[in-house]
Coordinates of N, CA and C in Angstrom, one line a residue:
M1 N -1.5 -25.7 -4.0 CA -2.7 -24.9 -3.8 C -3.9 -25.5 -4.5
S2 N -5.0 -25.7 -3.7 CA -6.2 -26.3 -4.2 C -6.9 -25.4 -5.1
D3 N -7.9 -26.0 -5.8 CA -8.7 -25.2 -6.8 C -9.5 -24.1 -6.0
R4 N -9.8 -24.4 -4.8 CA -10.6 -23.4 -4.0 C -9.7 -22.4 -3.3
T5 N -8.4 -22.6 -3.3 CA -7.5 -21.6 -2.6 C -6.9 -20.6 -3.5
T6 N -7.0 -19.4 -3.2 CA -6.5 -18.3 -4.0 C -5.8 -17.3 -3.0
V7 N -4.6 -16.9 -3.4 CA -3.8 -15.9 -2.6 C -3.7 -14.6 -3.3
V8 N -4.0 -13.5 -2.7 CA -3.8 -12.2 -3.2 C -2.7 -11.5 -2.4
H9 N -1.6 -11.3 -3.1 CA -0.4 -10.6 -2.4 C -0.5 -9.1 -2.6
L10 N -0.5 -8.4 -1.5 CA -0.5 -6.9 -1.6 C 0.9 -6.4 -1.4
L11 N 1.5 -5.9 -2.5 CA 2.9 -5.5 -2.4 C 3.0 -4.0 -2.3
R12 N 3.6 -3.5 -1.3 CA 3.9 -2.1 -1.2 C 5.1 -1.7 -2.1
H13 N 5.0 -0.6 -2.8 CA 6.1 -0.2 -3.7 C 7.4 0.0 -2.9
G14 N 8.5 0.1 -3.7 CA 9.8 0.3 -3.1 C 10.1 1.7 -2.7
E15 N 11.3 1.9 -2.2 CA 11.7 3.3 -1.7 C 11.6 4.3 -2.9
V16 N 11.1 5.5 -2.5 CA 11.0 6.6 -3.5 C 12.1 7.6 -3.4
H17 N 12.6 8.2 -4.5 CA 13.5 9.2 -4.4 C 12.8 10.5 -3.9
N18 N 13.1 10.9 -2.7 CA 12.4 12.0 -2.1 C 13.3 12.8 -1.2
P19 N 14.3 13.4 -1.7 CA 15.3 14.1 -0.8 C 14.8 15.3 0.0
E20 N 13.6 15.8 -0.4 CA 13.0 17.0 0.3 C 12.1 16.5 1.4
G21 N 11.9 15.2 1.6 CA 11.0 14.7 2.6 C 9.6 15.1 2.5
V22 N 9.1 15.2 1.3 CA 7.7 15.6 1.0 C 6.7 14.5 1.2
L23 N 5.6 14.8 1.8 CA 4.5 13.9 1.8 C 3.9 13.9 0.4
Y24 N 4.3 13.0 -0.4 CA 4.0 13.1 -1.9 C 2.6 12.6 -2.2
G25 N 2.1 11.6 -1.5 CA 0.7 11.2 -1.8 C 0.5 10.8 -3.2
R26 N -0.4 11.5 -3.9 CA -0.8 11.2 -5.2 C -0.1 12.1 -6.2
L27 N 0.8 12.9 -5.8 CA 1.5 13.8 -6.7 C 2.3 13.1 -7.8
P28 N 2.3 13.6 -9.0 CA 3.1 13.0 -10.0 C 4.6 13.2 -9.9
G29 N 5.4 12.5 -10.5 CA 6.8 12.7 -10.6 C 7.7 12.1 -9.5
Y30 N 7.1 11.3 -8.7 CA 7.8 10.7 -7.6 C 8.1 9.2 -8.0
R31 N 9.4 9.0 -8.4 CA 9.8 7.7 -8.9 C 10.6 6.9 -7.8
L32 N 10.8 5.7 -8.1 CA 11.7 4.9 -7.2 C 13.1 5.4 -7.2
S33 N 13.7 5.3 -6.0 CA 15.2 5.5 -5.9 C 15.9 4.3 -6.4
T34 N 17.2 4.4 -6.5 CA 18.1 3.3 -6.9 C 17.8 2.1 -6.0
A35 N 17.7 2.4 -4.7 CA 17.4 1.3 -3.7 C 16.1 0.7 -3.9
G36 N 15.1 1.6 -4.3 CA 13.7 1.2 -4.5 C 13.7 0.3 -5.7
E37 N 14.4 0.6 -6.8 CA 14.5 -0.3 -8.0 C 15.0 -1.7 -7.6
Q38 N 16.0 -1.7 -6.8 CA 16.5 -3.0 -6.3 C 15.5 -3.8 -5.5
M39 N 14.8 -3.1 -4.7 CA 13.7 -3.7 -3.9 C 12.7 -4.4 -4.8
A40 N 12.4 -3.7 -5.9 CA 11.4 -4.2 -6.8 C 11.9 -5.5 -7.5
R41 N 13.2 -5.5 -7.8 CA 13.8 -6.7 -8.4 C 13.8 -7.9 -7.4
T42 N 14.1 -7.5 -6.2 CA 14.1 -8.6 -5.1 C 12.7 -9.1 -4.9
A43 N 11.7 -8.3 -4.9 CA 10.3 -8.7 -4.8 C 10.0 -9.7 -5.9
A44 N 10.4 -9.3 -7.1 CA 10.1 -10.1 -8.3 C 10.7 -11.5 -8.2
E45 N 11.9 -11.6 -7.6 CA 12.5 -12.9 -7.4 C 11.7 -13.7 -6.3
W46 N 11.2 -13.0 -5.3 CA 10.4 -13.7 -4.3 C 9.1 -14.3 -4.8
F47 N 8.5 -13.6 -5.8 CA 7.3 -14.1 -6.4 C 7.4 -15.3 -7.3
S48 N 8.7 -15.5 -7.8 CA 8.9 -16.6 -8.7 C 8.5 -18.0 -8.0
G49 N 7.8 -18.8 -8.7 CA 7.4 -20.1 -8.1 C 6.3 -20.0 -7.2
R50 N 5.6 -18.9 -7.1 CA 4.5 -18.8 -6.1 C 3.1 -18.8 -6.9
G51 N 3.1 -19.2 -8.1 CA 1.9 -19.5 -8.8 C 1.1 -18.2 -9.2
V52 N 1.8 -17.1 -9.4 CA 1.2 -15.8 -9.7 C 0.7 -15.8 -11.2
T53 N -0.6 -15.6 -11.4 CA -1.1 -15.6 -12.7 C -1.8 -14.2 -13.1
H54 N -1.8 -13.3 -12.2 CA -2.5 -12.0 -12.4 C -1.7 -10.9 -11.7
L55 N -1.5 -9.8 -12.3 CA -0.7 -8.7 -11.8 C -1.4 -7.4 -12.0
V56 N -1.6 -6.7 -10.9 CA -2.4 -5.4 -10.9 C -1.5 -4.4 -10.2
A57 N -1.7 -3.1 -10.6 CA -0.9 -2.0 -9.9 C -1.7 -0.8 -9.8
S58 N -1.4 0.0 -8.8 CA -1.9 1.4 -8.7 C -1.4 2.2 -9.9
P59 N -2.2 3.2 -10.4 CA -1.7 3.9 -11.6 C -0.5 4.8 -11.3
L60 N -0.2 5.1 -10.0 CA 1.0 5.9 -9.7 C 2.3 5.3 -10.2
E61 N 3.2 6.2 -10.6 CA 4.4 5.8 -11.3 C 5.2 4.8 -10.4
R62 N 5.4 5.1 -9.1 CA 6.2 4.2 -8.3 C 5.6 2.8 -8.2
A63 N 4.3 2.7 -8.2 CA 3.7 1.4 -8.2 C 3.9 0.6 -9.5
Q64 N 3.8 1.3 -10.6 CA 4.1 0.7 -11.9 C 5.5 0.3 -12.0
Q65 N 6.4 1.1 -11.5 CA 7.8 0.8 -11.5 C 8.1 -0.5 -10.7
T66 N 7.4 -0.6 -9.6 CA 7.6 -1.8 -8.7 C 7.0 -3.0 -9.4
A67 N 6.0 -2.9 -10.1 CA 5.4 -4.0 -10.8 C 6.2 -4.5 -12.0
A68 N 6.9 -3.6 -12.6 CA 7.6 -3.9 -13.9 C 8.5 -5.1 -13.8
P69 N 9.4 -5.3 -12.8 CA 10.2 -6.5 -12.8 C 9.5 -7.8 -12.6
I70 N 8.3 -7.7 -11.9 CA 7.5 -8.9 -11.7 C 6.9 -9.3 -13.1
A71 N 6.4 -8.3 -13.8 CA 5.8 -8.5 -15.1 C 6.8 -9.2 -16.0
E72 N 8.0 -8.7 -16.0 CA 9.1 -9.2 -16.9 C 9.5 -10.6 -16.5
R73 N 9.6 -10.8 -15.2 CA 10.1 -12.1 -14.7 C 9.0 -13.2 -14.9
L74 N 7.8 -12.9 -14.7 CA 6.7 -13.8 -14.8 C 6.0 -13.8 -16.1
D75 N 6.4 -12.9 -17.0 CA 5.8 -12.8 -18.3 C 4.3 -12.5 -18.2
L76 N 3.9 -11.5 -17.4 CA 2.5 -11.1 -17.2 C 2.3 -9.7 -17.6
P77 N 1.1 -9.4 -18.1 CA 0.8 -8.0 -18.3 C 0.4 -7.3 -17.0
V78 N 0.5 -6.0 -16.9 CA 0.2 -5.2 -15.7 C -1.2 -4.6 -16.0
T79 N -2.1 -4.9 -15.2 CA -3.4 -4.2 -15.2 C -3.4 -3.1 -14.2
L80 N -3.9 -1.9 -14.6 CA -4.0 -0.8 -13.6 C -5.4 -0.7 -13.0
D81 N -5.4 -0.4 -11.7 CA -6.7 -0.4 -11.0 C -6.6 0.8 -10.0
E82 N -7.4 1.9 -10.3 CA -7.4 3.1 -9.5 C -7.8 2.8 -8.1
R83 N -8.5 1.7 -7.8 CA -8.9 1.4 -6.4 C -7.7 1.1 -5.5
L84 N -6.5 0.9 -6.1 CA -5.3 0.6 -5.4 C -4.5 1.9 -5.1
L85 N -5.0 3.1 -5.5 CA -4.3 4.3 -5.3 C -4.0 4.6 -3.8
E86 N -3.0 5.5 -3.7 CA -2.7 6.0 -2.3 C -3.9 6.8 -1.8
A87 N -4.0 6.9 -0.5 CA -5.1 7.6 0.1 C -5.0 9.1 -0.1
G88 N -6.1 9.8 -0.3 CA -6.1 11.2 -0.4 C -5.7 11.8 0.9
N89 N -4.9 12.9 0.9 CA -4.4 13.5 2.1 C -4.3 15.0 1.9
A90 N -4.9 15.8 2.9 CA -4.9 17.2 2.8 C -3.5 17.8 3.0
F91 N -2.5 17.0 3.5 CA -1.1 17.5 3.8 C -0.2 17.2 2.6
E92 N -0.8 16.7 1.5 CA 0.0 16.3 0.3 C 0.8 17.5 -0.1
G93 N 2.1 17.3 -0.4 CA 3.0 18.3 -0.9 C 3.8 19.1 0.2
L94 N 3.5 18.8 1.5 CA 4.2 19.5 2.6 C 5.4 18.6 3.0
A95 N 6.5 19.3 3.4 CA 7.6 18.6 3.9 C 7.4 18.1 5.3
V96 N 7.5 16.8 5.5 CA 7.1 16.2 6.8 C 7.9 16.7 7.9
G97 N 9.2 17.0 7.8 CA 10.1 17.3 8.9 C 10.2 18.8 9.3
H98 N 9.3 19.6 8.7 CA 9.4 21.0 9.0 C 8.3 21.6 9.9
G99 N 7.7 20.7 10.7 CA 6.7 21.2 11.6 C 5.4 21.6 11.0
A100 N 5.1 21.1 9.8 CA 3.9 21.5 9.0 C 2.6 21.1 9.8
F101 N 2.6 20.0 10.5 CA 1.4 19.5 11.2 C 1.1 20.4 12.4
R102 N 2.1 21.2 12.9 CA 1.9 22.0 14.1 C 1.4 23.4 13.8
R103 N 1.4 23.8 12.5 CA 1.0 25.1 12.2 C -0.5 25.3 12.5
P104 N -0.9 26.5 13.0 CA -2.3 26.7 13.4 C -3.3 26.5 12.2
Q105 N -2.9 26.9 11.0 CA -3.8 26.8 9.9 C -4.2 25.4 9.5
H106 N -3.4 24.4 10.1 CA -3.7 23.0 9.8 C -4.4 22.3 10.9
W107 N -4.6 23.0 12.1 CA -5.2 22.3 13.2 C -6.6 21.8 12.9
W108 N -7.4 22.5 12.1 CA -8.8 22.0 11.8 C -8.7 20.7 11.1
K109 N -7.7 20.5 10.3 CA -7.6 19.2 9.6 C -7.4 18.0 10.5
L110 N -6.9 18.3 11.7 CA -6.5 17.3 12.6 C -7.6 17.0 13.7
R111 N -8.8 17.6 13.5 CA -9.8 17.6 14.5 C -10.3 16.2 14.8
N112 N -10.3 15.2 13.9 CA -10.9 13.9 14.1 C -10.0 12.8 13.5
P113 N -9.1 12.2 14.4 CA -8.2 11.2 13.9 C -8.9 9.9 13.6
V114 N -10.1 9.7 14.0 CA -10.8 8.5 13.8 C -11.3 8.3 12.4
R115 N -11.7 9.5 11.8 CA -12.3 9.4 10.4 C -11.3 9.0 9.3
P116 N -10.2 9.6 9.0 CA -9.6 10.8 9.7 C -10.0 12.1 9.0
S117 N -9.9 13.2 9.7 CA -10.4 14.5 9.1 C -9.4 15.1 8.1
W118 N -8.2 14.6 8.1 CA -7.2 15.2 7.2 C -7.1 14.5 5.8
G119 N -8.0 13.5 5.6 CA -7.9 12.8 4.3 C -9.0 11.9 4.0
E120 N -8.8 11.0 3.1 CA -9.9 10.1 2.7 C -10.3 9.2 3.9
P121 N -11.6 9.1 4.2 CA -12.0 8.3 5.3 C -11.5 6.8 5.2
Y122 N -11.1 6.3 6.4 CA -10.6 4.9 6.4 C -11.7 3.9 5.8
V123 N -12.9 4.2 6.2 CA -14.0 3.2 5.7 C -14.0 3.2 4.2
E124 N -13.8 4.3 3.5 CA -13.8 4.4 2.1 C -12.5 3.7 1.5
I125 N -11.4 3.9 2.2 CA -10.2 3.2 1.7 C -10.4 1.7 1.8
A126 N -10.9 1.2 2.9 CA -11.1 -0.2 3.1 C -12.0 -0.8 2.0
A127 N -13.1 0.0 1.7 CA -14.1 -0.5 0.8 C -13.5 -0.6 -0.6
R128 N -12.8 0.4 -1.1 CA -12.2 0.3 -2.5 C -11.1 -0.7 -2.5
M129 N -10.3 -0.8 -1.5 CA -9.2 -1.9 -1.5 C -9.8 -3.3 -1.5
L130 N -10.8 -3.5 -0.7 CA -11.5 -4.8 -0.7 C -12.0 -5.2 -2.0
A131 N -12.7 -4.2 -2.7 CA -13.2 -4.4 -4.0 C -12.1 -4.8 -5.0
A132 N -10.9 -4.1 -4.9 CA -9.8 -4.4 -5.8 C -9.2 -5.8 -5.6
V133 N -9.1 -6.1 -4.3 CA -8.6 -7.4 -3.9 C -9.5 -8.6 -4.4
E134 N -10.8 -8.4 -4.2 CA -11.7 -9.4 -4.6 C -11.8 -9.6 -6.1
A135 N -11.6 -8.5 -6.8 CA -11.5 -8.6 -8.3 C -10.3 -9.3 -8.7
A136 N -9.1 -9.1 -8.0 CA -7.9 -9.8 -8.3 C -8.1 -11.3 -8.0
R137 N -8.7 -11.6 -6.8 CA -9.0 -13.0 -6.5 C -9.8 -13.7 -7.5
D138 N -10.8 -13.0 -8.0 CA -11.7 -13.6 -9.1 C -10.9 -13.9 -10.4
A139 N -9.9 -13.0 -10.7 CA -9.2 -13.2 -11.9 C -8.1 -14.3 -11.8
A140 N -7.8 -14.7 -10.5 CA -6.7 -15.6 -10.3 C -7.2 -16.8 -9.5
R141 N -8.4 -17.2 -9.7 CA -9.0 -18.4 -8.9 C -8.1 -19.6 -9.0
G142 N -7.8 -20.1 -7.8 CA -7.0 -21.3 -7.8 C -5.5 -21.1 -7.9
S143 N -5.1 -19.8 -8.0 CA -3.7 -19.5 -8.2 C -3.4 -18.3 -7.3
A144 N -2.6 -17.4 -7.7 CA -2.2 -16.2 -6.9 C -2.2 -14.9 -7.8
A145 N -2.5 -13.8 -7.1 CA -2.4 -12.5 -7.8 C -1.5 -11.6 -7.0
V146 N -0.9 -10.6 -7.6 CA -0.2 -9.5 -7.0 C -0.8 -8.2 -7.2
C147 N -1.1 -7.4 -6.2 CA -1.6 -6.1 -6.3 C -0.6 -5.1 -5.7
V148 N 0.0 -4.2 -6.5 CA 1.0 -3.3 -6.0 C 0.3 -2.0 -5.6
S149 N 0.4 -1.7 -4.3 CA -0.3 -0.5 -3.8 C 0.6 0.3 -2.9
H150 N 0.0 0.9 -1.9 CA 0.7 1.9 -1.0 C 0.4 1.5 0.5
Q151 N 1.3 2.1 1.3 CA 1.2 1.7 2.7 C -0.1 1.8 3.4
L152 N -0.7 3.0 3.4 CA -1.9 3.2 4.2 C -3.1 2.4 3.6
P153 N -3.3 2.4 2.3 CA -4.4 1.5 1.8 C -4.2 0.0 2.2
I154 N -3.0 -0.5 2.1 CA -2.7 -1.9 2.4 C -3.0 -2.1 3.9
W155 N -2.5 -1.2 4.8 CA -2.7 -1.4 6.2 C -4.1 -1.2 6.6
T156 N -4.8 -0.3 6.0 CA -6.3 -0.1 6.3 C -7.1 -1.4 5.9
L157 N -6.7 -2.0 4.8 CA -7.4 -3.2 4.4 C -7.1 -4.3 5.4
R158 N -5.9 -4.4 5.9 CA -5.6 -5.5 6.8 C -6.3 -5.2 8.1
L159 N -6.4 -4.0 8.6 CA -7.2 -3.7 9.8 C -8.6 -4.2 9.6
H160 N -9.2 -3.9 8.4 CA -10.6 -4.3 8.1 C -10.7 -5.8 8.2
L161 N -9.8 -6.5 7.5 CA -9.9 -8.0 7.4 C -9.8 -8.6 8.8
E162 N -9.0 -8.0 9.6 CA -8.7 -8.6 11.0 C -9.7 -8.1 12.0
G163 N -10.6 -7.3 11.6 CA -11.7 -6.8 12.5 C -11.1 -5.8 13.6
R164 N -10.1 -5.1 13.2 CA -9.5 -4.1 14.2 C -9.9 -2.7 13.9
R165 N -9.8 -1.8 14.8 CA -10.2 -0.4 14.7 C -9.3 0.3 13.6
Y166 N -9.9 1.2 12.8 CA -9.1 1.9 11.8 C -8.1 2.9 12.4
A167 N -8.5 3.6 13.4 CA -7.7 4.6 14.0 C -6.4 3.9 14.6
H168 N -5.2 4.5 14.3 CA -4.0 3.8 14.7 C -2.8 4.8 14.7
D169 N -1.7 4.4 15.2 CA -0.5 5.1 15.2 C 0.3 4.7 13.9
P170 N 0.5 5.7 13.0 CA 1.2 5.3 11.8 C 2.6 4.7 12.0
R171 N 3.2 5.0 13.1 CA 4.5 4.4 13.4 C 4.4 2.9 13.7
R172 N 3.3 2.4 13.9 CA 3.1 1.0 14.3 C 2.6 0.1 13.1
R173 N 2.5 0.7 11.9 CA 2.0 -0.1 10.8 C 3.0 -1.1 10.4
Q174 N 2.6 -2.4 10.2 CA 3.4 -3.4 9.7 C 3.3 -3.5 8.2
C175 N 4.0 -2.6 7.6 CA 3.9 -2.5 6.1 C 5.1 -1.8 5.6
G176 N 6.3 -2.4 5.7 CA 7.5 -1.8 5.2 C 7.6 -1.7 3.7
L177 N 8.6 -1.0 3.3 CA 8.9 -0.8 1.8 C 9.0 -2.2 1.2
A178 N 8.4 -2.4 0.0 CA 8.4 -3.6 -0.7 C 8.0 -4.8 0.1
S179 N 7.2 -4.6 1.1 CA 6.7 -5.7 1.9 C 5.5 -6.3 1.2
V180 N 5.1 -7.5 1.7 CA 4.0 -8.3 1.1 C 3.0 -8.7 2.2
T181 N 1.8 -8.2 2.0 CA 0.7 -8.6 2.9 C -0.1 -9.6 2.1
S182 N -0.2 -10.8 2.5 CA -0.9 -11.9 1.7 C -2.2 -12.3 2.3
V183 N -3.3 -12.2 1.5 CA -4.6 -12.6 1.9 C -4.9 -13.9 1.2
T184 N -5.2 -15.0 2.0 CA -5.5 -16.3 1.5 C -7.0 -16.5 1.6
Y185 N -7.5 -16.9 0.4 CA -9.0 -17.2 0.3 C -9.2 -18.6 0.2
E186 N -10.2 -19.2 0.8 CA -10.8 -20.5 0.5 C -12.1 -20.2 -0.1
G187 N -12.2 -20.4 -1.4 CA -13.4 -19.9 -2.1 C -13.5 -18.4 -2.0
D188 N -14.6 -17.9 -1.4 CA -14.7 -16.4 -1.3 C -14.4 -16.0 0.2
R189 N -14.1 -17.0 1.0 CA -13.9 -16.7 2.5 C -12.4 -16.4 2.7
V190 N -12.1 -15.3 3.5 CA -10.8 -15.0 3.9 C -10.3 -16.1 5.0
A191 N -9.3 -16.8 4.6 CA -8.8 -17.9 5.5 C -7.6 -17.4 6.4
G192 N -7.0 -16.3 6.0 CA -5.8 -15.9 6.7 C -5.1 -14.7 6.1
V193 N -4.4 -14.0 6.9 CA -3.5 -12.9 6.4 C -2.1 -13.1 7.0
S194 N -1.1 -13.0 6.1 CA 0.3 -13.1 6.5 C 1.1 -12.0 6.0
Y195 N 2.3 -11.9 6.5 CA 3.2 -10.7 6.1 C 4.6 -11.2 5.9
A196 N 5.3 -10.6 4.9 CA 6.7 -10.9 4.6 C 7.4 -9.7 4.2
E197 N 8.7 -9.7 4.3 CA 9.5 -8.6 3.9 C 10.7 -9.1 3.0
P198 N 10.4 -9.4 1.8 CA 11.4 -9.9 0.8 C 12.6 -9.1 0.7
A199 N 12.5 -7.8 0.8 CA 13.6 -6.9 0.6 C 14.2 -6.4 1.9
G200 N 13.8 -7.1 3.0 CA 14.3 -6.7 4.3 C 13.5 -5.6 5.0
A201 N 13.8 -5.4 6.3 CA 13.0 -4.4 7.1 C 13.3 -3.0 6.6
T202 N 12.4 -2.1 6.7 CA 12.5 -0.7 6.4 C 13.3 0.0 7.4
D203 N 14.3 0.8 7.0 CA 15.1 1.6 7.9 C 14.1 2.5 8.8
P204 N 14.2 2.5 10.1 CA 13.3 3.3 10.9 C 13.4 4.8 10.7
D205 N 14.6 5.2 10.1 CA 14.8 6.6 9.9 C 14.4 7.0 8.5
A206 N 13.8 6.1 7.8 CA 13.3 6.5 6.4 C 12.2 7.5 6.5
V207 N 12.2 8.4 5.4 CA 11.2 9.4 5.4 C 9.8 8.7 5.2
P208 N 8.8 9.1 6.0 CA 7.5 8.5 5.8 C 7.0 8.6 4.3
G209 N 6.6 7.5 3.8 CA 6.2 7.6 2.4 C 4.8 7.0 2.2
A210 N 4.4 6.8 1.0 CA 3.0 6.3 0.7 C 3.1 5.1 -0.1

């Protein structure tokens, strides 16, 4: 890696223990499952030898748990950055599989999928995520950084960097559990975006998470 090249790896957290199928969003108390803890350890192994000198995580517990094995393996402190938080969502706390989205009292929240009307605007998610990634880039100039975040914020940033529309089908997001979306910078310029799944592909029947 040249002095001008910096890579910021965006790591989605591992699987969460969520037997009720709740859209947990920013709610406290949602920790990694046993499988999620193994995903975090596998990700830590993947980052070994990749020149990581800076580690940042969302303040949510599942993100900090995912960062912990990386911190231990690479002997790095974990910096918390609220800009990496999960997106705000008006359906937070509802069970996804119980037809919650079809209830009449929620129809108003679904009026504008482009913004989206049910949660934090995509443009605001992209802006805060970009600021967090650029801060990580600046802290790891000439090496690599890891930012542990959540599916929608990572995917929204990728859409932004690739010049694609924000409105999308959530089922088509390329951002599996414990996946890594890597942004390569040459100086301050984005030179490329790549994707990897160190812990393997996410089960298509998995409960939608954050």
